[in-house]
Each structure stands twice: as C-alpha cells, then as structure tokens.
PDB file of C-alpha atoms in Angstrom:
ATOM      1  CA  UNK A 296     206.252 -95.382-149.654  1.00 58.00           C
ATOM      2  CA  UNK A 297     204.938 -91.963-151.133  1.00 70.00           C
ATOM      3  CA  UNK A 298     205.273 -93.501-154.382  1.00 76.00           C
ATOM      4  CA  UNK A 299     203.960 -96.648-153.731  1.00 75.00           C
ATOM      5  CA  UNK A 300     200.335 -94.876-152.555  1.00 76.00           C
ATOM      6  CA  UNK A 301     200.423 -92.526-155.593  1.00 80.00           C
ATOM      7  CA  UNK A 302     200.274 -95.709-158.211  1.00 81.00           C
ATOM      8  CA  UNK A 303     196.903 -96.769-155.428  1.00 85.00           C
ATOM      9  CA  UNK A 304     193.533 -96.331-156.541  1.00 89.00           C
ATOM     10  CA  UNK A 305     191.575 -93.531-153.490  1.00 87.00           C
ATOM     11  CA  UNK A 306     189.794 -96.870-152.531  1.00 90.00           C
ATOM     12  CA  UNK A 307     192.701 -98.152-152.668  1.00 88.00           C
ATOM     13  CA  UNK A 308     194.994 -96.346-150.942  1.00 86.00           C
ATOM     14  CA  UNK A 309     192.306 -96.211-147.831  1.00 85.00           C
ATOM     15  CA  UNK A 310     192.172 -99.666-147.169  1.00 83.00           C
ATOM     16  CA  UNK A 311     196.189 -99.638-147.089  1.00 80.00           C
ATOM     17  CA  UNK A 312     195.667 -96.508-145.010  1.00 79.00           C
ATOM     18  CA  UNK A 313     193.314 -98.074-142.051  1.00 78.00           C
ATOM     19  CA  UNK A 314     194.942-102.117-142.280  1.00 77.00           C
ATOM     20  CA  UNK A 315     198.729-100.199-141.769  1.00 76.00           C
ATOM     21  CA  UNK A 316     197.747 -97.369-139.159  1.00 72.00           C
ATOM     22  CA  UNK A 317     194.417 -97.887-137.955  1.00 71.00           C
ATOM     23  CA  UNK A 318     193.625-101.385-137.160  1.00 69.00           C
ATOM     24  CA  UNK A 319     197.363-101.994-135.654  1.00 70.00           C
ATOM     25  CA  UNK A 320     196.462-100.568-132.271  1.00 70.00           C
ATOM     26  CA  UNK A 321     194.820-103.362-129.437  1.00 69.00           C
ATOM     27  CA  UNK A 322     190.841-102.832-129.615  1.00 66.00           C
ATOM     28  CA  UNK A 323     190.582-100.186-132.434  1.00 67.00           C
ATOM     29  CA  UNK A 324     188.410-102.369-134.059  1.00 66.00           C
ATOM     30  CA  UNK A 325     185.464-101.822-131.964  1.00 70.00           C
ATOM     31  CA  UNK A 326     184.975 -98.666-134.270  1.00 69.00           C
ATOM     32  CA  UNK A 327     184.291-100.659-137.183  1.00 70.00           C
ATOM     33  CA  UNK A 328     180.981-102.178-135.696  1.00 77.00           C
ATOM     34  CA  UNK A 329     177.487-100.912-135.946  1.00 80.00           C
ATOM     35  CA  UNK A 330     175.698 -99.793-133.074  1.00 81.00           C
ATOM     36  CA  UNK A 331     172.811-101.823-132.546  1.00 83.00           C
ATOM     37  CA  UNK A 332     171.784-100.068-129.340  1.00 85.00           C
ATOM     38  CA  UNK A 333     168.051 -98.619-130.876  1.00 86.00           C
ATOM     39  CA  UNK A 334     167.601-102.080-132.904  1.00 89.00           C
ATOM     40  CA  UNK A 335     163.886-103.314-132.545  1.00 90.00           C
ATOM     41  CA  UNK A 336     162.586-106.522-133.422  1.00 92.00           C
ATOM     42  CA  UNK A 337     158.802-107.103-134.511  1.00 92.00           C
ATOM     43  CA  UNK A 338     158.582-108.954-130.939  1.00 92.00           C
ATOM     44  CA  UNK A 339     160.162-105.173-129.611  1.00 93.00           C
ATOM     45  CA  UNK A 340     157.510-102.791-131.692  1.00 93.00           C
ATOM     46  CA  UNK A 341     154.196-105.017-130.874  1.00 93.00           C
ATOM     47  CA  UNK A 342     155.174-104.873-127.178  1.00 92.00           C
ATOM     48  CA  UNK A 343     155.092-100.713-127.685  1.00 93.00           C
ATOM     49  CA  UNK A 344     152.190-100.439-130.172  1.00 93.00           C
ATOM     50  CA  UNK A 345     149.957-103.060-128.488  1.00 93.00           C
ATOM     51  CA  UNK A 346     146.327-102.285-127.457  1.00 93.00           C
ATOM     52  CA  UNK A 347     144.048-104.525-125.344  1.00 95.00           C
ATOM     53  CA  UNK A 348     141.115-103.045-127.369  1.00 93.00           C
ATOM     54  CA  UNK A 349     141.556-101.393-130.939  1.00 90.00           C
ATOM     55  CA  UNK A 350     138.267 -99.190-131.339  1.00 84.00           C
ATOM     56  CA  UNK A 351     138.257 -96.092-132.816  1.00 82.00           C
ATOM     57  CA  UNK A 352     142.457 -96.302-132.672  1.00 84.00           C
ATOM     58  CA  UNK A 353     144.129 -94.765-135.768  1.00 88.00           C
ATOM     59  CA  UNK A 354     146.590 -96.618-137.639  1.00 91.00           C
ATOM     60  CA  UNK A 355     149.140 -94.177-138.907  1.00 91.00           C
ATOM     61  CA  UNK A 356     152.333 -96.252-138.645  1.00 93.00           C
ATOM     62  CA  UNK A 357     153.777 -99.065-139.880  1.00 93.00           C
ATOM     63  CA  UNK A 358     154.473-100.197-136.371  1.00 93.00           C
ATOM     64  CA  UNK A 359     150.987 -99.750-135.515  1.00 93.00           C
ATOM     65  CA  UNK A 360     150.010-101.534-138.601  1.00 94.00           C
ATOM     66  CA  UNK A 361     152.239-104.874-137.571  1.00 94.00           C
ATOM     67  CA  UNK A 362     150.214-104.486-134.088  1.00 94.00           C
ATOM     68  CA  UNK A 363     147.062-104.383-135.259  1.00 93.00           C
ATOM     69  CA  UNK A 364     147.230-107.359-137.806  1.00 94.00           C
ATOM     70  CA  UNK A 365     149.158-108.878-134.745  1.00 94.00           C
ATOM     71  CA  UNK A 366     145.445-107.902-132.567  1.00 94.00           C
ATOM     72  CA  UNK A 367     143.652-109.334-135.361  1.00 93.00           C
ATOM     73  CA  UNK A 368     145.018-112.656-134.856  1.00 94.00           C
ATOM     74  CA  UNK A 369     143.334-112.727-131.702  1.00 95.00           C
ATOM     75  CA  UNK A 370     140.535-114.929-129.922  1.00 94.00           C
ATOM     76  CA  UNK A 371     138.451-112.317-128.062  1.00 93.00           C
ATOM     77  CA  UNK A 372     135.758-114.405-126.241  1.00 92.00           C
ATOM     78  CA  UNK A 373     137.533-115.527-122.997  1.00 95.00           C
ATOM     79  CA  UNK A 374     140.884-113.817-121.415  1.00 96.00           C
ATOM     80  CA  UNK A 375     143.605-115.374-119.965  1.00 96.00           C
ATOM     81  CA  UNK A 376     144.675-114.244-116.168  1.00 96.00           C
ATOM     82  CA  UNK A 377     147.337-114.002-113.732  1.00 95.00           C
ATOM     83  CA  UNK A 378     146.896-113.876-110.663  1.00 95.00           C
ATOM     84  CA  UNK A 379     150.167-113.698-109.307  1.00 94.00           C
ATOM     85  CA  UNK A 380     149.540-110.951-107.186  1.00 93.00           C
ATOM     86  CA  UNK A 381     145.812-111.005-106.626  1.00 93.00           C
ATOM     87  CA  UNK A 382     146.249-110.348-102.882  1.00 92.00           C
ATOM     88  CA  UNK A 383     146.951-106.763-104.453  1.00 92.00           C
ATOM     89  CA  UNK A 384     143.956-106.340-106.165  1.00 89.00           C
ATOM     90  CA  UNK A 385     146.203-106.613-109.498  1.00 91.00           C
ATOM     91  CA  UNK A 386     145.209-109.085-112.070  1.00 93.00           C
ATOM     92  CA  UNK A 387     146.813-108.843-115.525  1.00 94.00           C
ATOM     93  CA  UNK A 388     144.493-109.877-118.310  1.00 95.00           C
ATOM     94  CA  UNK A 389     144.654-110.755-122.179  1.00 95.00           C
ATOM     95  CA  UNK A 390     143.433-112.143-124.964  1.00 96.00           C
ATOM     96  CA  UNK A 391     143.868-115.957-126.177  1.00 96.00           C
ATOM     97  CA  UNK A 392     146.224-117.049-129.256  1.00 94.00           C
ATOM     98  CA  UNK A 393     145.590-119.687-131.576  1.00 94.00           C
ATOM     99  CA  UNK A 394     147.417-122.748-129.640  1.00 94.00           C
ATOM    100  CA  UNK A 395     145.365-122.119-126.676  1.00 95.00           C
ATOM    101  CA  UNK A 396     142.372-121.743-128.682  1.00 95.00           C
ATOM    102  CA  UNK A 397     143.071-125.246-130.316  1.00 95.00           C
ATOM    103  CA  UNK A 398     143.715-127.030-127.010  1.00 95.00           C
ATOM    104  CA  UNK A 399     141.007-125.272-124.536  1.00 95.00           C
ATOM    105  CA  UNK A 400     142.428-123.221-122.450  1.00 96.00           C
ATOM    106  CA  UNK A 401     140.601-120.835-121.050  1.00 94.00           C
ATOM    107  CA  UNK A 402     137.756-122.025-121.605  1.00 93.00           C
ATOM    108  CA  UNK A 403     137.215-125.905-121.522  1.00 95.00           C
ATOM    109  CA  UNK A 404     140.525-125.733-119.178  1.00 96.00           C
ATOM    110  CA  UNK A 405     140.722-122.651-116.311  1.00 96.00           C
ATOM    111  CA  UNK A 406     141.531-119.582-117.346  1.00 96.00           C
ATOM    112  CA  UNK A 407     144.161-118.856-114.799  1.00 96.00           C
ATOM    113  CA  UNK A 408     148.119-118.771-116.941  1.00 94.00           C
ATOM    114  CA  UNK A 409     149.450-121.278-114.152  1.00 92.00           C
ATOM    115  CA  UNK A 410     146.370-123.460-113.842  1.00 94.00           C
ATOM    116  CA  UNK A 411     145.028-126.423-115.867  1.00 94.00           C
ATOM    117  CA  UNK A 412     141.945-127.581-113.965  1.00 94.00           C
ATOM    118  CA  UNK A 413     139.216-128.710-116.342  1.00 93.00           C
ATOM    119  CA  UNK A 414     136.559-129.828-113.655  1.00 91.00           C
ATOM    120  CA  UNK A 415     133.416-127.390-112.423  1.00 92.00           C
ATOM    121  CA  UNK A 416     134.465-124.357-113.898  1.00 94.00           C
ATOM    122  CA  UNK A 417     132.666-121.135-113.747  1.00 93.00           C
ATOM    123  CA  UNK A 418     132.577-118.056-115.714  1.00 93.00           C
ATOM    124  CA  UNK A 419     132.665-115.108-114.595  1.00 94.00           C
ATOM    125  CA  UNK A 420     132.424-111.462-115.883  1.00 92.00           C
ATOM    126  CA  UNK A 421     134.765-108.611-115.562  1.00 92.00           C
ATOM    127  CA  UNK A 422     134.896-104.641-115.307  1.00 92.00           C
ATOM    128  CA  UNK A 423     139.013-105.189-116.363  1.00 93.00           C
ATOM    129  CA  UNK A 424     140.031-101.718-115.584  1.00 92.00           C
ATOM    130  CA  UNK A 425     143.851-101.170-117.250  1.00 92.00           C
ATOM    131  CA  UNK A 426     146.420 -98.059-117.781  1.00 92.00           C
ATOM    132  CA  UNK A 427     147.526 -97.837-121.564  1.00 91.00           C
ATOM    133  CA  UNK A 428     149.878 -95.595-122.868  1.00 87.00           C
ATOM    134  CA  UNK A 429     149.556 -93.351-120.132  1.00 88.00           C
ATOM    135  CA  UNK A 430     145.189 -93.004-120.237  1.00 90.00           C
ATOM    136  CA  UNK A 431     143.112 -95.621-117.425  1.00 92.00           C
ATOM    137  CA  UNK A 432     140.426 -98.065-119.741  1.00 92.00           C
ATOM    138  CA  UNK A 433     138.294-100.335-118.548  1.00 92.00           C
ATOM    139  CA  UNK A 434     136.731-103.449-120.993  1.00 93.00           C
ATOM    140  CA  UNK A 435     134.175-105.726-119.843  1.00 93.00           C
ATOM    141  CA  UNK A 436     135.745-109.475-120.262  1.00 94.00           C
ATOM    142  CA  UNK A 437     134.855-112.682-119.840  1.00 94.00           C
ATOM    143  CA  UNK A 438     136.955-115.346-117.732  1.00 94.00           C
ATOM    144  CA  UNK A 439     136.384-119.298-117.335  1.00 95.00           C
ATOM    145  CA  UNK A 440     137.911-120.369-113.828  1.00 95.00           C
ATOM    146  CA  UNK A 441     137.970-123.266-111.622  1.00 95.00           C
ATOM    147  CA  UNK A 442     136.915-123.124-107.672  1.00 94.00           C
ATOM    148  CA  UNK A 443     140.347-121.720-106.778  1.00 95.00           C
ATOM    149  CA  UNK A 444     140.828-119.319-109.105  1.00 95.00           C
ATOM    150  CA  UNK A 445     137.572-117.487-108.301  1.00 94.00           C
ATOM    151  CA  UNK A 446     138.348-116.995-105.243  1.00 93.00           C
ATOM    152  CA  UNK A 447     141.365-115.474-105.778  1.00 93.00           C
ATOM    153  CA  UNK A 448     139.117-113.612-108.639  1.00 93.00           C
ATOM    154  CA  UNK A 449     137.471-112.348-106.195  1.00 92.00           C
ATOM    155  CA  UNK A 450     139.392-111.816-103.188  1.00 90.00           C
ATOM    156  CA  UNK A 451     138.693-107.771-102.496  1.00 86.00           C
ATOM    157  CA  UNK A 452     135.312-108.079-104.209  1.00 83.00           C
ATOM    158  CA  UNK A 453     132.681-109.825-105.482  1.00 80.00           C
ATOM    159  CA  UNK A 454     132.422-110.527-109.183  1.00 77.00           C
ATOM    160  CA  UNK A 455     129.200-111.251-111.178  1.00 78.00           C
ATOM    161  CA  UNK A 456     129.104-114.812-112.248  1.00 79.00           C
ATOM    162  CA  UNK A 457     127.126-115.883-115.834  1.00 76.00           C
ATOM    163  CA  UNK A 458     125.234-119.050-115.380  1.00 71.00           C
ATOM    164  CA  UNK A 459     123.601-120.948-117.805  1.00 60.00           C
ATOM    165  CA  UNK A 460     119.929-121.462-117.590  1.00 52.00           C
ATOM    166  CA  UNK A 461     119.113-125.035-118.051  1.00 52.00           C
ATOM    167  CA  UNK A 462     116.219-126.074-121.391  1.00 54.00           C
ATOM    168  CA  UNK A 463     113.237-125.801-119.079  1.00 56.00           C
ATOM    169  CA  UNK A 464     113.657-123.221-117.260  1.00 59.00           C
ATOM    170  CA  UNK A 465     114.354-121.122-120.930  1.00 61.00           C
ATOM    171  CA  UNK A 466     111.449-122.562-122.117  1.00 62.00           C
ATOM    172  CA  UNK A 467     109.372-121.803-119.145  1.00 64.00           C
ATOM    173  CA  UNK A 468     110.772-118.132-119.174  1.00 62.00           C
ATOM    174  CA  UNK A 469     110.432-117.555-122.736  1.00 61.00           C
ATOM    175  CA  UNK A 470     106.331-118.537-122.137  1.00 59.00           C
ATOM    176  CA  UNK A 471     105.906-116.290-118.807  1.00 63.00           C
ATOM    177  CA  UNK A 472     107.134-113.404-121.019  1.00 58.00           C
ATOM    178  CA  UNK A 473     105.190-113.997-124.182  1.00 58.00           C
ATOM    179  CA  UNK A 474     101.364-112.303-123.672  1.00 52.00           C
ATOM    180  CA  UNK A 475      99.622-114.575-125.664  1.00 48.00           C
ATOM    181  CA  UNK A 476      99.622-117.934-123.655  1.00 46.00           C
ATOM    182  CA  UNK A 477     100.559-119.133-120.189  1.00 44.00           C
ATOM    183  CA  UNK A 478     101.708-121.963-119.169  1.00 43.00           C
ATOM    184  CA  UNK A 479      99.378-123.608-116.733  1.00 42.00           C
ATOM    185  CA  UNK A 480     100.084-125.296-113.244  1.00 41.00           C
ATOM    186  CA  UNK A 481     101.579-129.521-113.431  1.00 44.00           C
ATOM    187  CA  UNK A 482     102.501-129.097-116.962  1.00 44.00           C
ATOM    188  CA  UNK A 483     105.737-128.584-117.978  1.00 48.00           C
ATOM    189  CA  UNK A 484     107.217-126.796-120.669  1.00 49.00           C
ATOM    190  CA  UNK A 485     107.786-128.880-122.941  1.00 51.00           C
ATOM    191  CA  UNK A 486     103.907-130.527-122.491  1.00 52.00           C
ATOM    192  CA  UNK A 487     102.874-127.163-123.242  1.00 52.00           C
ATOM    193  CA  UNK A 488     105.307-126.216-126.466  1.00 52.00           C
ATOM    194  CA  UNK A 489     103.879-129.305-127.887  1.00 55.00           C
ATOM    195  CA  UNK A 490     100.606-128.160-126.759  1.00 54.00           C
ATOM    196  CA  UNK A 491     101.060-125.080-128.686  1.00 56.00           C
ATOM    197  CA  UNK A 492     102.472-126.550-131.610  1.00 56.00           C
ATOM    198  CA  UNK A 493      99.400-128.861-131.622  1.00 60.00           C
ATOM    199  CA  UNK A 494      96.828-125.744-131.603  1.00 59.00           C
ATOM    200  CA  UNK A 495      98.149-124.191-133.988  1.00 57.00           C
ATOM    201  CA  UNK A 496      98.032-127.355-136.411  1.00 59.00           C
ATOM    202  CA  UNK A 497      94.565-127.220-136.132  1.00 57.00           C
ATOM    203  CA  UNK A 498      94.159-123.625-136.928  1.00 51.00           C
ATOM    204  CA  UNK A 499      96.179-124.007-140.149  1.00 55.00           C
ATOM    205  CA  UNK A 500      93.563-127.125-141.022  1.00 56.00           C
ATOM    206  CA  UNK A 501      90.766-125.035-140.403  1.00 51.00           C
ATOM    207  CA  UNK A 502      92.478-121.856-142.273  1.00 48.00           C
ATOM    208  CA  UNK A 503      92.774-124.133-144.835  1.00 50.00           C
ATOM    209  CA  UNK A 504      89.787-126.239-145.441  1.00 52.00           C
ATOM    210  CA  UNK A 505      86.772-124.388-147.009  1.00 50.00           C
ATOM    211  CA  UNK A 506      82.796-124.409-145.595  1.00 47.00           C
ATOM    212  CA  UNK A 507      81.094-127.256-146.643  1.00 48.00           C
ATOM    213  CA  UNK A 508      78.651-125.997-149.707  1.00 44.00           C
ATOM    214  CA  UNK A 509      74.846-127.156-149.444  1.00 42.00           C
ATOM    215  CA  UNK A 510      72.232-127.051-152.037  1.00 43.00           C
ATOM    216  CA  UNK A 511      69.385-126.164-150.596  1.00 44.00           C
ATOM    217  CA  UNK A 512      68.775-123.618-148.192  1.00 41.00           C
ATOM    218  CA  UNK A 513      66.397-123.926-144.889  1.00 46.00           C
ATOM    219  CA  UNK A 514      64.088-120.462-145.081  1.00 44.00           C
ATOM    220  CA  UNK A 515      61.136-120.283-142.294  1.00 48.00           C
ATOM    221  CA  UNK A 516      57.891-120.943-143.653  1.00 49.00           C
ATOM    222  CA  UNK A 517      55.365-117.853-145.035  1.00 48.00           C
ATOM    223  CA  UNK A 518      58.881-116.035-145.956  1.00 47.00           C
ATOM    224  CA  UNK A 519      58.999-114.367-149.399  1.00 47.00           C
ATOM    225  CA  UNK A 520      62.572-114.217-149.520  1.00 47.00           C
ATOM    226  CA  UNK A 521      64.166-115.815-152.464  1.00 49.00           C
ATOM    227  CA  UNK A 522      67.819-117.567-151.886  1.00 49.00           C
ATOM    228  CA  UNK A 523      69.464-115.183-154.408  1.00 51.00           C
ATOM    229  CA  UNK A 524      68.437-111.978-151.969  1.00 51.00           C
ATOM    230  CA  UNK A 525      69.762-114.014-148.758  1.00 46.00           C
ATOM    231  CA  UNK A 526      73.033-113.927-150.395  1.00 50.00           C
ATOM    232  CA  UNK A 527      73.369-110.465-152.208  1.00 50.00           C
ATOM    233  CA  UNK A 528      71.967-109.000-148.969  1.00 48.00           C
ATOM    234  CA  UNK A 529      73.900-110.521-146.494  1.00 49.00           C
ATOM    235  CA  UNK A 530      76.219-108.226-143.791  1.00 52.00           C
ATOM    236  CA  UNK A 531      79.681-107.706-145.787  1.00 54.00           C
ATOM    237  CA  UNK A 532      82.493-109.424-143.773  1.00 55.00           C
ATOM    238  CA  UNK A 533      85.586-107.974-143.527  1.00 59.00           C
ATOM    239  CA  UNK A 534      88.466-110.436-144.518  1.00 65.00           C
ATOM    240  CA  UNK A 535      90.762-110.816-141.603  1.00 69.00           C
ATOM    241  CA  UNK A 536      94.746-111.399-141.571  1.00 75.00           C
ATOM    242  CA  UNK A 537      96.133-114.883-140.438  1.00 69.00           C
ATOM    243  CA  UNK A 538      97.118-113.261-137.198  1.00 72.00           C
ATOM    244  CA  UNK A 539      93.843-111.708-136.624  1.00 76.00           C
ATOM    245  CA  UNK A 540      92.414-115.016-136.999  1.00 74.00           C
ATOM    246  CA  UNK A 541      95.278-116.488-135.079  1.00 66.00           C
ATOM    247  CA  UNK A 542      94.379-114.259-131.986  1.00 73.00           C
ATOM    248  CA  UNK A 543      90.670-114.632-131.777  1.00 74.00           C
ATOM    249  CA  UNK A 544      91.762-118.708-131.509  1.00 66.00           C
ATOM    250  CA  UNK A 545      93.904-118.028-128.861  1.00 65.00           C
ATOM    251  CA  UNK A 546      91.441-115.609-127.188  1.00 66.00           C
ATOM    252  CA  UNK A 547      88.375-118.163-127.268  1.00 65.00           C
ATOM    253  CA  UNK A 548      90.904-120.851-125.713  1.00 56.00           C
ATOM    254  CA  UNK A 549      91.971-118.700-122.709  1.00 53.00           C
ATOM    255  CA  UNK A 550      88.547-117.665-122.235  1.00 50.00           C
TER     256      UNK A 550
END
C-alpha cells in the first residue's frame, strides 16, 4: 500500500486518502458542505438597508447602494396601508411599486393592501410616525381610501382630509384674493373672468391706437399765441409703464 501512495501525485494521494478513510464512515459527508447559514439574498439585504425616506442618508455600502436604487424605483405620491391592526393604533405604511402604479391602486382603487373599492374615495393626509433602525421618524403621506377604510384610518383620531375645490369656487377664490378687482354680487366667476378678459382687450386697443392728428388748432379769439408755442410750451408728460396705465383703468372702473 505504502508503495502504491508513494508512485501518487500529493493531490493525488489525498483524494485516495479521504474516498478510503474519510468518506467510509455513515454521515461524514456532511463535512464536505458549505455552510450557508449567513447567506443573504438581494431580497435579504434590501429588507436590512431599507429606508421609508432617503434624505440626507449616506450611501457608504454596497448594500445600501442596492437599497437605494431599489427606493428609487419607487412611486412616492400615495402609500399603501394595512390596517390589520388599526384597533391598536398601528398602521404600517409604504410606498407604491410599478404594477400597482400601472393598475391604480392606491389611488384610483383604495389604498388599503386588502381592499379594492374604487367608488367615493377620499384622501386623506398623514403625520406617519415610524421606528427605523432603532431612531422614531415621522413623514407626512398621502393615502386614497374608501368609506371603510377611513374609518378604520381614523379610529383613535381624527385625520385631516384634502378635498378638492371645485372650478368656481377656485376661480371665485383666486378673485377675492387678488386686490385689483372684485367680483360683484349675481355674477359668477366665470361672467366676470370673461369680464376681465374683455377690459383688458380694450385697454390693449386703446394702448395701441394713436390720437387722432388735426390740422388746425381752435385758439380763443384776441390770443397772440402762435400754434408752434402751444406745443413747445406745453406741461412735459411723463411716459407711464403698461401697468401704470393698466391700474389707472382699473382704478377709474371701480370708482
């Protein structure tokens, strides 16, 4: 046997070695295979490196790298809830991927993860107050629910709800707030913008359009004064801006 090893190769004579000796005895080889007890997929290190909000976080990993390009990805107008155990005051909370995006949910369908009610939704918005990495944040979120779901929303407390204002009343607001017009009782707001629009059409034609020149000029009788001196001693007017002009329109209307 001696001499049969000392004609092997070192490689050699180890694989004769552990096949003969080692790999004979019932469940020895167990120690041939790799421990794959710390093995991480890139599922395993977003899940660690993840952050609901990246600002002012520094990137000084490869990990954190994959989790911010994985953050990136992101739809960050609505959130998506669960509400599992609202009666807890504990909502979870995060942002939308692209297949939700693409079909509407959370926003054009409710918001909640196990709801899909598309009919009189409401949106609402959120202090969403969250422990990460050991250190409390808060982010102020938006969240698109149905009837249900709000109330569950807000079951220990009452949440402040963004409504849409409809075109009049924006219009109507937007001329309460300007100081240069107002809008004036039994007309609406759009009688008035067009109103508006009108008047100043007929400052731009008389912006525009030059005085009339005349010939001859009327001068009382007995008066000495030629035509040439009327003009070269005339009161010098100061030339005033569009808006200047603009303004004194405005003013003479309201008056």
């Amino acid at each position: 046997m001696s001499r049969r090893l000392a004609k092997l190769s070192p490689y050699e004579q180890h694989k004769h070695l552990i096949n003969e000796y080692f790999l004979t005895r019932p469940g020895a080889t167990r120690w041939l295979q790799r421990d794959s007890s710390r093995d991480k997929t890139d599922h395993d290190v977003i899940r660690e490196n993840h952050r609901f909000l990246w600002d002012g976080e520094t990137v000084d990993s490869w990990e954190k790298e994959l989790a911010k390009k994985y953050y990136d990805k992101l739809f960050k107008e609505y959130c998506i809830a669960d509400f599992s155990r609202y009666r807890e005051n504990k909502v979870a909370m995060r942002w939308r991927i692209e297949k939700e995006v693409v079909v509407g949910k959370g926003q054009f369908i409710c918001g909640s993860r196990a709801c899909e009610e598309q009919d009189t939704l409401r949106s609402w918005e959120v202090n969403f107050a969250y422990l990460e990495h050991g250190a409390k944040k808060n982010a102020l979120v938006k969240l698109r629910l149905c009837p249900k779901c709000s109330n569950k929303l807000n079951y220990h407390s009452k949440k402040r709800e963004i409504k849409r204002l409809k075109k009049r009343e924006r219009s109507q607001k937007k001329f309460r707030k300007s100081g240069d017009t107002e809008i004036e009782e039994g007309v609406t707001a759009e009688e008035q913008h067009d109103k508006s629009k009108d008047d100043a059409q007929e400052i731009d034609q008389a912006i525009s359009q030059p005085p009339e020149s005349t010939n001859e000029l009327d001068l009382p009788s007995g008066s000495s004064t030629s035509a040439e001196n009327l003009w070269s001693k005339g009161p010098e007017i100061e030339d005033k801006t569009r808006e200047e002009e603009f303004d004194e329109y405005l003013e003479d209307l309201l008056l």
